PDB file of C-alpha atoms in Angstrom:
ATOM      1  CA  SER A   1      -0.046   0.000  -0.184  1.00  0.00           C
ATOM      2  CA  GLN A   2       1.054   3.455  -0.597  1.00  0.00           C
ATOM      3  CA  THR A   3       2.386   5.854   2.319  1.00  0.00           C
ATOM      4  CA  ILE A   4       3.459   9.375   2.663  1.00  0.00           C
ATOM      5  CA  HIS A   5       5.842  10.686   5.053  1.00  0.00           C
ATOM      6  CA  GLN A   6       6.646  14.359   6.338  1.00  0.00           C
ATOM      7  CA  TRP A   7       9.269  15.477   8.471  1.00  0.00           C
ATOM      8  CA  PRO A   8       9.893  17.085  10.757  1.00  0.00           C
ATOM      9  CA  ALA A   9       6.200  16.994  12.397  1.00  0.00           C
ATOM     10  CA  THR A  10       6.893  20.436  14.172  1.00  0.00           C
ATOM     11  CA  LEU A  11       9.502  23.078  13.763  1.00  0.00           C
ATOM     12  CA  VAL A  12      10.371  26.367  15.319  1.00  0.00           C
ATOM     13  CA  GLN A  13      12.601  28.692  13.260  1.00  0.00           C
ATOM     14  CA  PRO A  14      13.709  32.070  13.694  1.00  0.00           C
ATOM     15  CA  VAL A  15      12.898  34.837  11.183  1.00  0.00           C
ATOM     16  CA  GLY A  16      15.598  35.122   8.734  1.00  0.00           C
ATOM     17  CA  SER A  17      16.798  31.322   8.962  1.00  0.00           C
ATOM     18  CA  PRO A  18      16.564  28.744   6.072  1.00  0.00           C
ATOM     19  CA  LEU A  19      14.077  25.867   5.900  1.00  0.00           C
ATOM     20  CA  SER A  20      13.863  22.604   4.536  1.00  0.00           C
ATOM     21  CA  LEU A  21      10.898  20.127   4.775  1.00  0.00           C
ATOM     22  CA  GLU A  22      10.881  16.813   3.356  1.00  0.00           C
ATOM     23  CA  CYS A  23       8.168  14.651   1.911  1.00  0.00           C
ATOM     24  CA  THR A  24       8.564  11.043   0.709  1.00  0.00           C
ATOM     25  CA  VAL A  25       5.907   8.609  -1.076  1.00  0.00           C
ATOM     26  CA  GLU A  26       6.225   5.085  -0.929  1.00  0.00           C
ATOM     27  CA  GLY A  27       4.423   2.396  -2.930  1.00  0.00           C
ATOM     28  CA  THR A  28       3.613   4.313  -6.133  1.00  0.00           C
ATOM     29  CA  SER A  29       5.463   5.307  -9.213  1.00  0.00           C
ATOM     30  CA  ASN A  30       5.845   8.728 -10.795  1.00  0.00           C
ATOM     31  CA  PRO A  31       3.115  10.470  -8.568  1.00  0.00           C
ATOM     32  CA  ASN A  32       1.855  13.710  -8.916  1.00  0.00           C
ATOM     33  CA  LEU A  33       3.317  15.675  -5.803  1.00  0.00           C
ATOM     34  CA  TYR A  34       1.958  18.656  -4.032  1.00  0.00           C
ATOM     35  CA  TRP A  35       2.778  21.144  -1.310  1.00  0.00           C
ATOM     36  CA  TYR A  36      -0.037  23.201   0.521  1.00  0.00           C
ATOM     37  CA  ARG A  37      -0.046  25.686   3.308  1.00  0.00           C
ATOM     38  CA  GLN A  38      -2.831  25.901   5.695  1.00  0.00           C
ATOM     39  CA  ALA A  39      -2.758  29.122   7.705  1.00  0.00           C
ATOM     40  CA  ALA A  40      -4.684  29.011  11.275  1.00  0.00           C
ATOM     41  CA  GLY A  41      -8.363  28.848  10.580  1.00  0.00           C
ATOM     42  CA  ARG A  42      -7.868  29.216   6.903  1.00  0.00           C
ATOM     43  CA  GLY A  43      -8.196  27.075   3.871  1.00  0.00           C
ATOM     44  CA  LEU A  44      -5.579  25.072   2.043  1.00  0.00           C
ATOM     45  CA  GLN A  45      -3.426  27.115  -0.473  1.00  0.00           C
ATOM     46  CA  LEU A  46      -1.443  25.256  -3.177  1.00  0.00           C
ATOM     47  CA  LEU A  47       2.213  26.280  -3.285  1.00  0.00           C
ATOM     48  CA  PHE A  48       3.730  24.017  -5.670  1.00  0.00           C
ATOM     49  CA  TYR A  49       2.863  21.053  -7.604  1.00  0.00           C
ATOM     50  CA  SER A  50       5.092  18.561  -9.714  1.00  0.00           C
ATOM     51  CA  VAL A  51       4.220  15.784 -12.420  1.00  0.00           C
ATOM     52  CA  GLY A  52       7.807  14.395 -12.385  1.00  0.00           C
ATOM     53  CA  ILE A  53      11.486  14.807 -11.502  1.00  0.00           C
ATOM     54  CA  GLY A  54      12.685  18.393 -11.751  1.00  0.00           C
ATOM     55  CA  GLN A  55       9.361  19.778 -12.759  1.00  0.00           C
ATOM     56  CA  ILE A  56       7.945  22.261 -10.561  1.00  0.00           C
ATOM     57  CA  SER A  57       5.060  24.730 -11.207  1.00  0.00           C
ATOM     58  CA  SER A  58       4.537  27.444  -8.555  1.00  0.00           C
ATOM     59  CA  GLU A  59       1.170  28.753  -7.738  1.00  0.00           C
ATOM     60  CA  VAL A  60       1.870  31.755  -5.809  1.00  0.00           C
ATOM     61  CA  PRO A  61       4.836  34.130  -5.745  1.00  0.00           C
ATOM     62  CA  GLN A  62       6.480  33.819  -2.254  1.00  0.00           C
ATOM     63  CA  ASN A  63      10.091  33.425  -0.783  1.00  0.00           C
ATOM     64  CA  LEU A  64       9.584  29.495  -0.854  1.00  0.00           C
ATOM     65  CA  SER A  65      10.842  27.250  -3.367  1.00  0.00           C
ATOM     66  CA  ALA A  66      10.457  23.425  -4.110  1.00  0.00           C
ATOM     67  CA  SER A  67      12.367  20.634  -5.643  1.00  0.00           C
ATOM     68  CA  ARG A  68      12.089  17.150  -6.731  1.00  0.00           C
ATOM     69  CA  PRO A  69      15.337  15.300  -6.843  1.00  0.00           C
ATOM     70  CA  GLN A  70      14.114  11.734  -7.004  1.00  0.00           C
ATOM     71  CA  ASP A  71      10.679  10.252  -8.235  1.00  0.00           C
ATOM     72  CA  ARG A  72       9.005  10.267  -4.751  1.00  0.00           C
ATOM     73  CA  GLN A  73      10.709  12.989  -3.183  1.00  0.00           C
ATOM     74  CA  PHE A  74       9.401  16.632  -2.578  1.00  0.00           C
ATOM     75  CA  ILE A  75      11.370  19.133  -0.894  1.00  0.00           C
ATOM     76  CA  LEU A  76      10.052  22.478   0.257  1.00  0.00           C
ATOM     77  CA  SER A  77      12.704  25.213   1.085  1.00  0.00           C
ATOM     78  CA  SER A  78      13.282  28.915   1.949  1.00  0.00           C
ATOM     79  CA  LYS A  79      16.742  30.662   2.291  1.00  0.00           C
ATOM     80  CA  LYS A  80      15.146  33.258   4.570  1.00  0.00           C
ATOM     81  CA  LEU A  81      12.022  32.576   6.657  1.00  0.00           C
ATOM     82  CA  LEU A  82       9.417  35.553   7.296  1.00  0.00           C
ATOM     83  CA  LEU A  83       6.871  35.694  10.105  1.00  0.00           C
ATOM     84  CA  SER A  84       4.126  35.018   7.338  1.00  0.00           C
ATOM     85  CA  ASP A  85       5.652  31.760   6.648  1.00  0.00           C
ATOM     86  CA  SER A  86       4.274  30.199   9.782  1.00  0.00           C
ATOM     87  CA  GLY A  87       1.713  27.568   9.127  1.00  0.00           C
ATOM     88  CA  PHE A  88       0.767  24.019   8.562  1.00  0.00           C
ATOM     89  CA  TYR A  89       2.420  22.572   5.462  1.00  0.00           C
ATOM     90  CA  LEU A  90       0.979  19.498   3.802  1.00  0.00           C
ATOM     91  CA  CYS A  91       2.355  17.229   1.296  1.00  0.00           C
ATOM     92  CA  ALA A  92       0.017  15.222  -0.964  1.00  0.00           C
ATOM     93  CA  TRP A  93       0.264  12.927  -3.913  1.00  0.00           C
ATOM     94  CA  SER A  94      -2.164  11.558  -6.541  1.00  0.00           C
ATOM     95  CA  VAL A  95      -1.900   9.067  -9.307  1.00  0.00           C
ATOM     96  CA  PRO A  96      -1.592  11.090 -12.503  1.00  0.00           C
ATOM     97  CA  GLY A  97      -4.945  11.276 -14.427  1.00  0.00           C
ATOM     98  CA  THR A  98      -7.011  11.071 -11.228  1.00  0.00           C
ATOM     99  CA  GLU A  99      -8.313  13.428  -9.020  1.00  0.00           C
ATOM    100  CA  THR A 100      -7.979  12.028  -5.681  1.00  0.00           C
ATOM    101  CA  GLN A 101      -5.060  13.312  -3.526  1.00  0.00           C
ATOM    102  CA  TYR A 102      -3.692  11.721  -0.396  1.00  0.00           C
ATOM    103  CA  PHE A 103      -2.209  14.013   2.221  1.00  0.00           C
ATOM    104  CA  GLY A 104       0.643  13.253   4.713  1.00  0.00           C
ATOM    105  CA  PRO A 105       0.539  14.271   8.255  1.00  0.00           C
ATOM    106  CA  GLY A 106       1.842  17.632   7.921  1.00  0.00           C
ATOM    107  CA  THR A 107       4.565  19.916   9.505  1.00  0.00           C
ATOM    108  CA  ARG A 108       3.696  22.580  11.626  1.00  0.00           C
ATOM    109  CA  LEU A 109       6.112  25.605  11.363  1.00  0.00           C
ATOM    110  CA  LEU A 110       6.241  28.336  13.598  1.00  0.00           C
ATOM    111  CA  VAL A 111       8.443  31.340  12.677  1.00  0.00           C
ATOM    112  CA  LEU A 112       9.363  33.547  15.444  1.00  0.00           C
TER     113      LEU A 112
ATOM    114  CA  ASP B   1     -15.358  24.157  -9.911  1.00  0.00           C
ATOM    115  CA  ALA B   2     -18.895  24.624  -8.590  1.00  0.00           C
ATOM    116  CA  LYS B   3     -19.553  25.932  -5.104  1.00  0.00           C
ATOM    117  CA  THR B   4     -20.524  23.819  -2.423  1.00  0.00           C
ATOM    118  CA  THR B   5     -22.671  24.681   0.560  1.00  0.00           C
ATOM    119  CA  GLN B   6     -22.248  22.703   4.004  1.00  0.00           C
ATOM    120  CA  PRO B   7     -23.842  23.393   7.691  1.00  0.00           C
ATOM    121  CA  PRO B   8     -21.021  24.781   9.708  1.00  0.00           C
ATOM    122  CA  SER B   9     -21.512  22.361  12.469  1.00  0.00           C
ATOM    123  CA  MET B  10     -23.197  19.194  13.410  1.00  0.00           C
ATOM    124  CA  ASP B  11     -23.637  16.915  16.263  1.00  0.00           C
ATOM    125  CA  CYS B  12     -24.214  13.162  16.587  1.00  0.00           C
ATOM    126  CA  ALA B  13     -24.379  10.343  19.262  1.00  0.00           C
ATOM    127  CA  GLU B  14     -21.627   7.779  19.117  1.00  0.00           C
ATOM    128  CA  GLY B  15     -22.643   4.533  17.539  1.00  0.00           C
ATOM    129  CA  ARG B  16     -25.511   6.494  15.440  1.00  0.00           C
ATOM    130  CA  ALA B  17     -25.266   7.048  11.737  1.00  0.00           C
ATOM    131  CA  ALA B  18     -24.146  10.865  10.952  1.00  0.00           C
ATOM    132  CA  ASN B  19     -25.507  12.171   7.919  1.00  0.00           C
ATOM    133  CA  LEU B  20     -23.516  15.004   6.244  1.00  0.00           C
ATOM    134  CA  PRO B  21     -25.371  16.960   3.524  1.00  0.00           C
ATOM    135  CA  CYS B  22     -23.834  19.094   0.871  1.00  0.00           C
ATOM    136  CA  ASN B  23     -25.512  21.446  -1.761  1.00  0.00           C
ATOM    137  CA  HIS B  24     -24.082  21.935  -5.141  1.00  0.00           C
ATOM    138  CA  SER B  25     -26.865  23.265  -7.144  1.00  0.00           C
ATOM    139  CA  THR B  26     -24.391  24.579  -9.888  1.00  0.00           C
ATOM    140  CA  ILE B  27     -22.715  21.370 -10.475  1.00  0.00           C
ATOM    141  CA  SER B  28     -22.237  20.547 -14.265  1.00  0.00           C
ATOM    142  CA  GLY B  29     -22.358  17.179 -16.064  1.00  0.00           C
ATOM    143  CA  ASN B  30     -18.588  16.426 -15.808  1.00  0.00           C
ATOM    144  CA  GLU B  31     -18.093  17.353 -12.211  1.00  0.00           C
ATOM    145  CA  TYR B  32     -17.496  14.681  -9.384  1.00  0.00           C
ATOM    146  CA  VAL B  33     -18.470  15.154  -5.865  1.00  0.00           C
ATOM    147  CA  TYR B  34     -15.434  14.566  -3.343  1.00  0.00           C
ATOM    148  CA  TRP B  35     -15.496  14.174   0.371  1.00  0.00           C
ATOM    149  CA  TYR B  36     -12.528  14.648   2.580  1.00  0.00           C
ATOM    150  CA  ARG B  37     -12.046  15.208   6.239  1.00  0.00           C
ATOM    151  CA  GLN B  38      -9.610  16.785   8.413  1.00  0.00           C
ATOM    152  CA  ILE B  39      -9.161  15.550  12.125  1.00  0.00           C
ATOM    153  CA  HIS B  40      -7.641  18.308  14.238  1.00  0.00           C
ATOM    154  CA  SER B  41      -3.942  18.881  13.520  1.00  0.00           C
ATOM    155  CA  GLN B  42      -3.640  15.991  11.020  1.00  0.00           C
ATOM    156  CA  GLY B  43      -3.460  16.293   7.128  1.00  0.00           C
ATOM    157  CA  PRO B  44      -6.922  15.690   5.214  1.00  0.00           C
ATOM    158  CA  GLN B  45      -7.990  12.381   4.474  1.00  0.00           C
ATOM    159  CA  TYR B  46      -9.884  11.319   1.395  1.00  0.00           C
ATOM    160  CA  ILE B  47     -13.185   9.801   2.127  1.00  0.00           C
ATOM    161  CA  ILE B  48     -15.215   8.836  -1.045  1.00  0.00           C
ATOM    162  CA  HIS B  49     -16.101  10.263  -4.267  1.00  0.00           C
ATOM    163  CA  GLY B  50     -18.910   9.879  -6.871  1.00  0.00           C
ATOM    164  CA  LEU B  51     -20.578  10.956 -10.052  1.00  0.00           C
ATOM    165  CA  LYS B  52     -24.134  10.130 -10.215  1.00  0.00           C
ATOM    166  CA  ASN B  53     -24.459   6.681  -8.688  1.00  0.00           C
ATOM    167  CA  ASN B  54     -24.446   5.830  -4.903  1.00  0.00           C
ATOM    168  CA  GLU B  55     -21.176   4.944  -3.737  1.00  0.00           C
ATOM    169  CA  THR B  56     -19.965   2.990  -0.679  1.00  0.00           C
ATOM    170  CA  ASN B  57     -16.433   1.891   0.561  1.00  0.00           C
ATOM    171  CA  GLU B  58     -15.200   0.931   4.194  1.00  0.00           C
ATOM    172  CA  MET B  59     -15.594   4.533   5.515  1.00  0.00           C
ATOM    173  CA  ALA B  60     -18.734   5.864   4.275  1.00  0.00           C
ATOM    174  CA  SER B  61     -21.566   5.858   1.774  1.00  0.00           C
ATOM    175  CA  LEU B  62     -22.326   8.683  -0.763  1.00  0.00           C
ATOM    176  CA  ILE B  63     -25.573   9.327  -1.771  1.00  0.00           C
ATOM    177  CA  ILE B  64     -26.192  11.933  -4.673  1.00  0.00           C
ATOM    178  CA  THR B  65     -29.909  13.162  -5.642  1.00  0.00           C
ATOM    179  CA  GLU B  66     -31.010  12.344  -9.041  1.00  0.00           C
ATOM    180  CA  ASP B  67     -30.469  15.926 -10.104  1.00  0.00           C
ATOM    181  CA  ARG B  68     -27.102  16.112  -8.739  1.00  0.00           C
ATOM    182  CA  LYS B  69     -27.779  19.351  -7.004  1.00  0.00           C
ATOM    183  CA  SER B  70     -27.129  17.836  -3.431  1.00  0.00           C
ATOM    184  CA  SER B  71     -25.470  14.733  -1.844  1.00  0.00           C
ATOM    185  CA  THR B  72     -25.249  13.350   1.644  1.00  0.00           C
ATOM    186  CA  LEU B  73     -22.311  11.653   3.180  1.00  0.00           C
ATOM    187  CA  ILE B  74     -23.049   8.982   5.694  1.00  0.00           C
ATOM    188  CA  LEU B  75     -20.918   7.379   8.266  1.00  0.00           C
ATOM    189  CA  PRO B  76     -22.975   4.481   9.350  1.00  0.00           C
ATOM    190  CA  HIS B  77     -21.781   3.877  12.849  1.00  0.00           C
ATOM    191  CA  ALA B  78     -19.974   7.241  14.140  1.00  0.00           C
ATOM    192  CA  THR B  79     -17.206   6.910  16.601  1.00  0.00           C
ATOM    193  CA  LEU B  80     -15.270   9.578  18.608  1.00  0.00           C
ATOM    194  CA  ARG B  81     -12.360   9.309  16.249  1.00  0.00           C
ATOM    195  CA  ASP B  82     -14.842  10.557  13.260  1.00  0.00           C
ATOM    196  CA  THR B  83     -14.875  14.101  15.021  1.00  0.00           C
ATOM    197  CA  ALA B  84     -13.333  16.286  12.280  1.00  0.00           C
ATOM    198  CA  VAL B  85     -14.276  18.833   9.678  1.00  0.00           C
ATOM    199  CA  TYR B  86     -15.630  17.434   6.698  1.00  0.00           C
ATOM    200  CA  TYR B  87     -15.284  18.872   3.176  1.00  0.00           C
ATOM    201  CA  CYS B  88     -17.682  18.557   0.255  1.00  0.00           C
ATOM    202  CA  ILE B  89     -16.081  19.641  -3.013  1.00  0.00           C
ATOM    203  CA  VAL B  90     -16.881  19.506  -6.565  1.00  0.00           C
ATOM    204  CA  ARG B  91     -14.259  18.910  -9.373  1.00  0.00           C
ATOM    205  CA  VAL B  92     -13.815  18.233 -13.087  1.00  0.00           C
ATOM    206  CA  GLY B  93     -12.856  14.522 -13.109  1.00  0.00           C
ATOM    207  CA  LEU B  94      -9.858  13.606 -15.205  1.00  0.00           C
ATOM    208  CA  ARG B  95      -7.980  16.762 -15.413  1.00  0.00           C
ATOM    209  CA  GLY B  96      -4.692  15.049 -14.501  1.00  0.00           C
ATOM    210  CA  GLY B  97      -4.558  16.201 -10.995  1.00  0.00           C
ATOM    211  CA  ALA B  98      -2.086  19.111 -11.948  1.00  0.00           C
ATOM    212  CA  ASP B  99      -3.887  21.475  -9.740  1.00  0.00           C
ATOM    213  CA  GLY B 100      -4.769  21.984  -6.150  1.00  0.00           C
ATOM    214  CA  LEU B 101      -7.886  21.251  -3.889  1.00  0.00           C
ATOM    215  CA  THR B 102      -9.870  24.131  -2.733  1.00  0.00           C
ATOM    216  CA  PHE B 103     -11.734  23.438   0.552  1.00  0.00           C
ATOM    217  CA  GLY B 104     -14.464  25.660   1.912  1.00  0.00           C
ATOM    218  CA  LYS B 105     -15.238  25.902   5.477  1.00  0.00           C
ATOM    219  CA  GLY B 106     -16.543  22.560   5.976  1.00  0.00           C
ATOM    220  CA  THR B 107     -18.915  20.866   8.553  1.00  0.00           C
ATOM    221  CA  HIS B 108     -17.333  20.406  11.872  1.00  0.00           C
ATOM    222  CA  LEU B 109     -18.823  16.995  13.021  1.00  0.00           C
ATOM    223  CA  ILE B 110     -18.807  16.366  16.815  1.00  0.00           C
ATOM    224  CA  ILE B 111     -19.327  12.934  17.818  1.00  0.00           C
ATOM    225  CA  GLN B 112     -20.947  12.842  21.397  1.00  0.00           C
ATOM    226  CA  PRO B 113     -20.188   9.682  23.822  1.00  0.00           C
TER     227      PRO B 113
END
C-alpha cells in the first residue's frame, strides 16, 4: 500500500533562518506531488505541484521554493523565513490522470 | 469548480449514523463530488467520491440526488474518532491532477459520547 511521510512534524525557526521540509511517498511510481500551506483557521493554499522529477510549478509568488530530486521525494525550502511563513505545511500525492489526492501528516512551522 | 454549501457544524451521538449534507446546485455534468475530512492537527483524508451513482466504501456511503444538486455523506456507525471537519468539494474529473484542491469551511462534525 502507499504511504506518505513528512518530517519534521513540528518546527520552530527564527525569522531569517533557512527551511527544508521533506516529503517522501512509498508504494507508487511517478506520482503527482503537491505542497500546500494551511494558515490557522484558513483553507488550503496550493504552493507547488510537480508531475515529474525536476518539474515544478509554482502557484503563488513567495520566498519558498520546491524541488523534486527523486521520483518520490519532494522538498520545500526557503533561504530566509518570514513571520508570515508560519503555518501547517502539507504534502500530498495523486496518481497521474486522477483527481484524488492523499495527504501526509503535515509539518507545523512556527516562525518567531 | 462548482460552489458547495455545507452546515458549519453538526452533532451526532456515538454509534449512530452521521448524515452530512452538501448542496452543489450549480454542478455541471462532468463534475464529481468529493468528500475529505480533517481531524484536528492532521492532514486531510480522502473519504469517497462519486459522479451520479451512490457509492460505498469501507469508510462511508455517498448518496447523490437524481438531479445531482445535493449529496449526503453517511458515516454508518459514528465513533469519537470521526470527530473532524468534513469537506465537500466538486471537481471536474480527469484533469490530470495538476492543480490544487480548494476546501471551503466544511462541516465540523462532533461525535458525542
